[in-house]
C-alpha cells in the first residue's frame, strides 16, 4: 500500500497506477437493494424472468450508478493517508459506462493518479478509476474522480 503524508507525496504519484482491487461479485440481491435505495426499478435490473427472455445474455444487469457507487469500496485500500484530518468526495469530472455488468459478474477497480494539486489548503487528488468486468475486454465504467484531503497541521 502506498502512503501519502503530504501534497508533495501525492504529486510524486502523478501518472502512476496506485492499485488493483480484489474481485467483487455483483449478485441480484445487491442490485435489488440498490433499486430499492434509488427507486430505480427498471426491469433490466430487477425482473429476472423477463431478462431471461429479452436480455442478450438472459440476465439482469447492474445499474450504471451502482457500478459507479462501488468505486470507494473497490479502491479504498489503495493508498493510506497519514496525518489526515478529513477527506471528502469532491465529485467527478467525467464518467462513461462502456459495458453492461450482468448479474453474477465479478468486478474490480484499477486506479491511476492523474493530478495532485493544492486547493483551499488541502490536497485535491484527481484519479482515473476503471471498473473492469472479469472476462470482458471493455471496462464497465471509467470515471475521473476528485477527492479533497485535509492534513493535520
Coordinates of N, CA and C in Angstrom, one line a residue:
X1 N 0.8 -1.2 0.0 CA 0.0 0.0 0.0 C 0.9 1.2 0.0
X2 N 0.5 2.2 -0.8 CA 1.2 3.5 -0.9 C 0.8 4.4 0.3
X3 N 1.7 5.2 0.8 CA 1.4 6.1 1.9 C 1.6 7.5 1.3
X4 N 0.6 8.4 1.6 CA 0.7 9.8 1.3 C 0.7 10.5 2.6
X5 N 1.7 11.3 2.8 CA 1.8 12.1 4.0 C 1.7 13.6 3.8
X6 N 1.7 14.0 2.4 CA 1.7 15.4 2.1 C 1.3 15.5 0.6
X7 N 1.1 16.8 0.2 CA 0.7 17.1 -1.2 C 1.9 16.7 -2.1
X8 N 3.1 16.9 -1.6 CA 4.3 16.5 -2.4 C 4.3 15.0 -2.7
X9 N 4.0 14.2 -1.6 CA 3.9 12.8 -1.8 C 3.0 12.4 -2.9
X10 N 1.8 13.1 -2.9 CA 0.8 12.8 -3.9 C 1.2 13.2 -5.3
X11 N 1.9 14.4 -5.4 CA 2.4 14.8 -6.7 C 3.4 13.8 -7.3
X12 N 4.1 13.2 -6.5 CA 5.1 12.2 -7.0 C 4.4 11.0 -7.6
X13 N 3.1 10.8 -7.3 CA 2.4 9.7 -7.9 C 1.7 10.0 -9.2
X14 N 1.7 11.2 -9.6 CA 1.0 11.5 -10.9 C 1.5 10.6 -12.0
X15 N 0.5 10.0 -12.7 CA 0.8 9.1 -13.8 C 1.0 7.7 -13.3
X16 N 0.9 7.4 -12.1 CA 1.2 6.1 -11.5 C -0.1 5.3 -11.2
X17 N -0.2 4.1 -11.6 CA -1.3 3.2 -11.2 C -1.0 2.9 -9.7
X18 N -2.0 3.2 -8.9 CA -1.8 3.0 -7.4 C -2.5 1.8 -6.9
X19 N -3.3 1.1 -7.7 CA -3.9 -0.1 -7.1 C -4.8 -0.9 -8.1
X20 N -5.0 -2.1 -7.8 CA -5.9 -3.0 -8.4 C -6.6 -3.8 -7.4
X21 N -7.9 -3.7 -7.3 CA -8.6 -4.4 -6.2 C -8.8 -5.9 -6.4
X22 N -9.3 -6.5 -5.4 CA -9.8 -7.9 -5.5 C -11.1 -7.8 -6.3
X23 N -11.5 -9.0 -6.7 CA -12.8 -9.1 -7.4 C -14.0 -9.0 -6.4
X24 N -15.0 -8.4 -6.9 CA -16.3 -8.3 -6.1 C -17.4 -8.8 -6.9
X25 N -18.2 -9.7 -6.4 CA -19.4 -10.3 -7.1 C -20.6 -9.4 -7.1
X26 N -21.2 -9.2 -8.2 CA -22.4 -8.4 -8.3 C -23.6 -9.4 -8.4
X27 N -24.3 -9.6 -7.3 CA -25.4 -10.5 -7.3 C -26.7 -9.8 -7.4
X28 N -27.8 -10.5 -7.6 CA -29.1 -9.9 -7.7 C -29.6 -9.2 -6.5
X29 N -29.2 -9.8 -5.3 CA -29.6 -9.1 -4.1 C -29.0 -7.7 -4.0
X30 N -27.8 -7.5 -4.4 CA -27.1 -6.2 -4.3 C -27.8 -5.3 -5.3
X31 N -28.2 -5.8 -6.5 CA -28.9 -4.9 -7.5 C -30.2 -4.6 -7.0
X32 N -31.0 -5.5 -6.4 CA -32.3 -5.2 -5.8 C -32.2 -4.2 -4.7
X33 N -31.2 -4.3 -3.8 CA -31.1 -3.3 -2.8 C -30.8 -1.9 -3.3
X34 N -30.0 -1.9 -4.4 CA -29.7 -0.6 -5.0 C -31.0 0.0 -5.6
X35 N -31.8 -0.9 -6.3 CA -33.0 -0.4 -6.8 C -34.0 0.1 -5.8
X36 N -34.0 -0.5 -4.6 CA -34.8 0.0 -3.5 C -34.3 1.3 -3.0
X37 N -33.0 1.4 -2.9 CA -32.4 2.7 -2.3 C -32.6 3.9 -3.3
X38 N -32.7 3.6 -4.6 CA -32.7 4.7 -5.5 C -34.1 4.8 -6.2
X39 N -35.0 3.9 -5.9 CA -36.3 3.9 -6.6 C -36.2 3.7 -8.1
X40 N -35.1 3.0 -8.6 CA -34.9 2.7 -10.0 C -35.2 1.3 -10.2
X41 N -36.4 0.9 -10.5 CA -36.8 -0.5 -10.7 C -37.0 -0.9 -12.1
X42 N -36.2 -0.3 -13.0 CA -36.3 -0.6 -14.4 C -36.1 -2.1 -14.6
X43 N -36.9 -2.7 -15.4 CA -37.0 -4.2 -15.5 C -35.6 -4.8 -15.8
X44 N -34.8 -4.1 -16.6 CA -33.5 -4.7 -17.0 C -32.6 -5.0 -15.8
X45 N -32.9 -4.4 -14.6 CA -32.2 -4.6 -13.4 C -32.8 -5.6 -12.4
X46 N -34.1 -5.6 -12.4 CA -34.8 -6.3 -11.3 C -35.7 -7.5 -11.8
X47 N -36.1 -7.5 -13.0 CA -37.0 -8.6 -13.5 C -36.3 -9.7 -14.1
X48 N -35.9 -10.7 -13.3 CA -35.1 -11.8 -13.8 C -35.8 -12.7 -14.8
X49 N -37.1 -12.8 -14.7 CA -37.8 -13.7 -15.6 C -37.9 -13.0 -17.0
X50 N -38.2 -11.7 -17.0 CA -38.2 -11.0 -18.3 C -36.8 -11.0 -18.9
X51 N -35.8 -10.8 -18.1 CA -34.4 -10.7 -18.6 C -34.1 -12.0 -19.2
X52 N -34.5 -13.2 -18.7 CA -34.2 -14.5 -19.3 C -34.7 -14.5 -20.8
X53 N -35.9 -13.9 -21.0 CA -36.5 -13.9 -22.3 C -35.9 -12.8 -23.2
X54 N -35.6 -11.6 -22.7 CA -35.4 -10.5 -23.5 C -34.0 -9.9 -23.5
X55 N -33.2 -10.2 -22.6 CA -31.8 -9.6 -22.5 C -30.8 -10.5 -23.3
X56 N -29.8 -9.9 -23.9 CA -28.9 -10.7 -24.7 C -28.3 -11.9 -24.0
X57 N -27.9 -11.7 -22.8 CA -27.3 -12.8 -22.0 C -28.3 -13.6 -21.1
X58 N -29.5 -13.1 -21.2 CA -30.6 -13.8 -20.4 C -30.5 -13.4 -18.9
X59 N -29.8 -12.4 -18.6 CA -29.6 -11.9 -17.2 C -29.9 -10.5 -17.0
X60 N -30.3 -10.1 -15.8 CA -30.4 -8.7 -15.5 C -29.0 -8.1 -15.4
X61 N -29.0 -6.8 -15.5 CA -27.7 -6.1 -15.4 C -27.7 -5.1 -14.2
X62 N -26.6 -4.8 -13.7 CA -26.4 -3.8 -12.6 C -26.7 -2.4 -13.1
X63 N -27.2 -1.6 -12.3 CA -27.4 -0.2 -12.6 C -26.0 0.4 -12.9
X64 N -25.9 1.3 -13.8 CA -24.6 2.0 -14.0 C -24.2 2.8 -12.8
X65 N -25.1 3.4 -12.1 CA -24.8 4.1 -10.9 C -24.4 3.2 -9.7
X66 N -24.9 2.0 -9.7 CA -24.4 1.0 -8.7 C -22.9 0.8 -9.0
X67 N -22.5 0.5 -10.2 CA -21.1 0.3 -10.6 C -20.3 1.5 -10.1
X68 N -20.8 2.7 -10.4 CA -20.1 3.9 -10.0 C -19.9 4.0 -8.5
X69 N -21.0 3.7 -7.8 CA -21.1 3.8 -6.3 C -20.1 2.8 -5.7
X70 N -19.7 1.8 -6.3 CA -18.8 0.8 -5.8 C -17.3 1.3 -5.8
X71 N -17.0 2.4 -6.4 CA -15.6 2.9 -6.5 C -15.0 3.0 -5.1
X72 N -15.6 3.7 -4.2 CA -14.9 3.8 -2.9 C -14.6 2.4 -2.2
X73 N -15.5 1.5 -2.3 CA -15.3 0.2 -1.7 C -14.2 -0.5 -2.4
X74 N -14.1 -0.4 -3.8 CA -13.1 -1.1 -4.5 C -11.7 -0.5 -4.4
X75 N -11.6 0.8 -4.2 CA -10.3 1.5 -4.2 C -9.9 2.0 -2.9
X76 N -10.7 1.8 -1.9 CA -10.4 2.3 -0.5 C -9.1 1.9 0.1
X77 N -8.5 0.8 -0.3 CA -7.3 0.3 0.3 C -6.0 0.5 -0.6
X78 N -6.2 1.3 -1.6 CA -5.0 1.5 -2.5 C -4.0 2.4 -1.9
X79 N -4.4 3.5 -1.2 CA -3.5 4.4 -0.6 C -3.8 4.7 0.8
X80 N -2.8 4.8 1.7 CA -3.0 5.2 3.1 C -2.6 6.6 3.2
X81 N -3.4 7.4 3.9 CA -3.1 8.8 4.2 C -2.7 8.9 5.6
X82 N -1.5 9.5 5.9 CA -1.1 9.8 7.2 C -1.3 11.2 7.6
X83 N -1.6 11.5 8.8 CA -1.8 12.9 9.3 C -3.1 13.5 8.6
X84 N -4.1 12.7 8.4 CA -5.3 13.1 7.7 C -6.3 13.6 8.7
X85 N -6.8 14.8 8.6 CA -7.8 15.3 9.4 C -9.2 14.8 8.9
X86 N -9.4 14.9 7.6 CA -10.6 14.5 7.0 C -10.5 14.4 5.5
X87 N -11.4 13.7 4.9 CA -11.4 13.6 3.4 C -12.8 13.7 2.9
X88 N -13.0 14.3 1.8 CA -14.3 14.5 1.2 C -14.3 14.1 -0.2
X89 N -15.4 13.6 -0.7 CA -15.7 13.3 -2.1 C -16.0 14.7 -2.7
X90 N -15.2 15.1 -3.7 CA -15.4 16.4 -4.3 C -16.1 16.3 -5.6
X91 N -16.3 15.1 -6.1 CA -17.1 14.9 -7.3 C -16.4 14.2 -8.4
X92 N -16.9 14.4 -9.6 CA -16.4 13.7 -10.8 C -16.2 14.6 -11.9
X93 N -15.2 14.5 -12.7 CA -15.1 15.3 -13.9 C -15.7 14.6 -15.1
X94 N -15.6 13.3 -15.2 CA -16.1 12.6 -16.4 C -16.4 11.2 -16.0
X95 N -17.5 10.6 -16.4 CA -17.9 9.2 -16.2 C -18.5 8.7 -17.5
X96 N -18.0 7.5 -17.8 CA -18.5 6.8 -19.0 C -18.8 5.4 -18.6
X97 N -20.0 4.9 -19.1 CA -20.3 3.5 -18.9 C -20.2 2.8 -20.3
X98 N -19.2 1.9 -20.4 CA -18.8 1.3 -21.7 C -19.4 0.0 -21.9
X99 N -19.7 -0.7 -20.8 CA -20.2 -2.1 -21.0 C -21.2 -2.4 -19.8
X100 N -22.2 -3.2 -20.1 CA -23.1 -3.6 -19.0 C -22.4 -4.6 -18.1
X101 N -23.0 -4.7 -16.9 CA -22.5 -5.6 -15.8 C -23.6 -6.6 -15.6
X102 N -23.5 -7.8 -16.2 CA -24.5 -8.8 -16.0 C -24.5 -9.3 -14.5
X103 N -25.6 -9.6 -13.9 CA -25.7 -10.1 -12.6 C -24.9 -11.4 -12.6
X104 N -24.1 -11.6 -11.6 CA -23.3 -12.8 -11.4 C -21.8 -12.5 -11.9
X105 N -21.6 -11.3 -12.4 CA -20.3 -10.9 -12.9 C -19.4 -10.6 -11.6
X106 N -18.1 -10.6 -11.9 CA -17.1 -10.1 -10.9 C -16.5 -8.9 -11.4
X107 N -16.4 -7.8 -10.6 CA -15.8 -6.6 -10.9 C -14.5 -6.3 -10.1
X108 N -13.7 -5.5 -10.6 CA -12.5 -5.0 -9.8 C -12.3 -3.6 -10.3
X109 N -11.6 -2.8 -9.4 CA -11.2 -1.5 -9.7 C -9.7 -1.3 -9.9
X110 N -9.4 -0.4 -10.8 CA -8.0 -0.1 -11.1 C -7.9 1.4 -11.1
X111 N -6.9 2.0 -10.3 CA -6.9 3.5 -10.2 C -5.5 4.0 -10.6
X112 N -5.5 5.1 -11.2 CA -4.3 5.8 -11.6 C -4.4 7.3 -11.1
X113 N -3.4 7.8 -10.5 CA -3.4 9.2 -10.1 C -3.1 10.1 -11.3
X114 N -4.0 11.0 -11.6 CA -3.8 11.9 -12.8 C -3.2 13.2 -12.4
X115 N -3.6 13.7 -11.2 CA -3.1 15.1 -10.8 C -3.3 15.2 -9.3
X116 N -2.3 15.9 -8.7 CA -2.4 16.3 -7.3 C -2.0 17.7 -7.2
X117 N -3.0 18.5 -6.6 CA -2.8 19.9 -6.5 C -3.2 20.4 -5.2
X118 N -2.6 21.5 -4.7 CA -3.1 22.2 -3.5 C -4.3 23.1 -3.8
X119 N -5.3 22.9 -3.0 CA -6.5 23.8 -3.2 C -7.2 24.0 -1.9
X120 N -7.4 25.2 -1.6 CA -8.0 25.6 -0.3 C -7.3 25.0 0.9
X121 N -6.0 24.9 0.9 CA -5.3 24.3 2.0 C -5.3 22.8 2.1
X122 N -5.8 22.2 1.0 CA -5.9 20.7 1.0 C -5.3 20.2 -0.2
X123 N -5.3 18.8 -0.3 CA -4.8 18.1 -1.5 C -6.1 17.8 -2.3
X124 N -6.1 18.3 -3.5 CA -7.2 17.9 -4.5 C -6.5 16.8 -5.4
X125 N -7.0 15.6 -5.2 CA -6.5 14.5 -5.9 C -7.5 14.0 -7.0
X126 N -7.0 14.1 -8.3 CA -7.8 13.6 -9.4 C -7.2 12.3 -9.9
X127 N -8.1 11.3 -10.0 CA -7.7 9.9 -10.3 C -8.6 9.4 -11.4
X128 N -8.1 8.5 -12.2 CA -8.9 7.7 -13.2 C -9.1 6.4 -12.5
X129 N -10.4 6.0 -12.5 CA -10.8 4.7 -11.9 C -11.5 3.9 -13.1
X130 N -10.9 2.7 -13.3 CA -11.5 1.8 -14.3 C -12.1 0.7 -13.6
X131 N -13.4 0.4 -13.9 CA -14.1 -0.7 -13.3 C -14.1 -1.8 -14.4
X132 N -13.4 -2.9 -14.1 CA -13.3 -4.0 -15.1 C -14.3 -5.1 -14.7
X133 N -14.8 -5.8 -15.8 CA -15.6 -7.0 -15.6 C -14.8 -8.2 -16.0
X134 N -14.7 -9.1 -15.2 CA -13.9 -10.3 -15.4 C -14.3 -11.0 -16.7
X135 N -13.3 -11.2 -17.6 CA -13.6 -11.9 -18.9 C -14.0 -11.0 -20.0
X136 N -14.1 -9.7 -19.8 CA -14.5 -8.7 -20.8 C -13.4 -7.8 -21.1
X137 N -13.3 -7.4 -22.4 CA -12.2 -6.5 -22.8 C -12.5 -5.1 -22.4
X138 N -13.8 -4.6 -22.6 CA -14.1 -3.3 -22.3 C -14.4 -3.1 -20.8
X139 N -14.0 -2.0 -20.2 CA -14.3 -1.8 -18.8 C -15.8 -1.4 -18.8
X140 N -16.4 -1.7 -17.6 CA -17.8 -1.4 -17.4 C -17.9 0.2 -17.3
X141 N -17.0 0.7 -16.6 CA -17.0 2.2 -16.3 C -15.6 2.7 -16.2
X142 N -15.5 4.0 -16.6 CA -14.2 4.7 -16.4 C -14.7 6.1 -15.9
X143 N -14.1 6.4 -14.7 CA -14.5 7.7 -14.0 C -13.3 8.4 -13.6
X144 N -13.4 9.7 -13.8 CA -12.4 10.6 -13.3 C -12.9 11.2 -12.0
X145 N -12.3 10.8 -10.9 CA -12.8 11.1 -9.5 C -12.0 12.2 -8.9
X146 N -12.6 13.0 -8.0 CA -12.0 14.1 -7.3 C -12.1 13.9 -5.8
X147 N -11.0 13.9 -5.1 CA -11.1 13.8 -3.6 C -10.3 15.0 -3.0
X148 N -10.8 15.5 -1.9 CA -10.2 16.5 -1.2 C -9.7 15.9 0.1
X149 N -8.4 16.1 0.4 CA -7.8 15.5 1.6 C -7.1 16.6 2.4
X150 N -7.6 16.8 3.7 CA -7.1 17.8 4.6 C -6.2 17.2 5.6
X151 N -4.9 17.6 5.6 CA -4.0 17.1 6.5 C -4.0 17.9 7.8
X152 N -3.7 17.2 8.9 CA -3.5 17.8 10.2 C -2.3 18.8 10.1
X153 N -2.4 19.9 10.7 CA -1.2 20.8 10.7 C -0.2 20.4 11.7

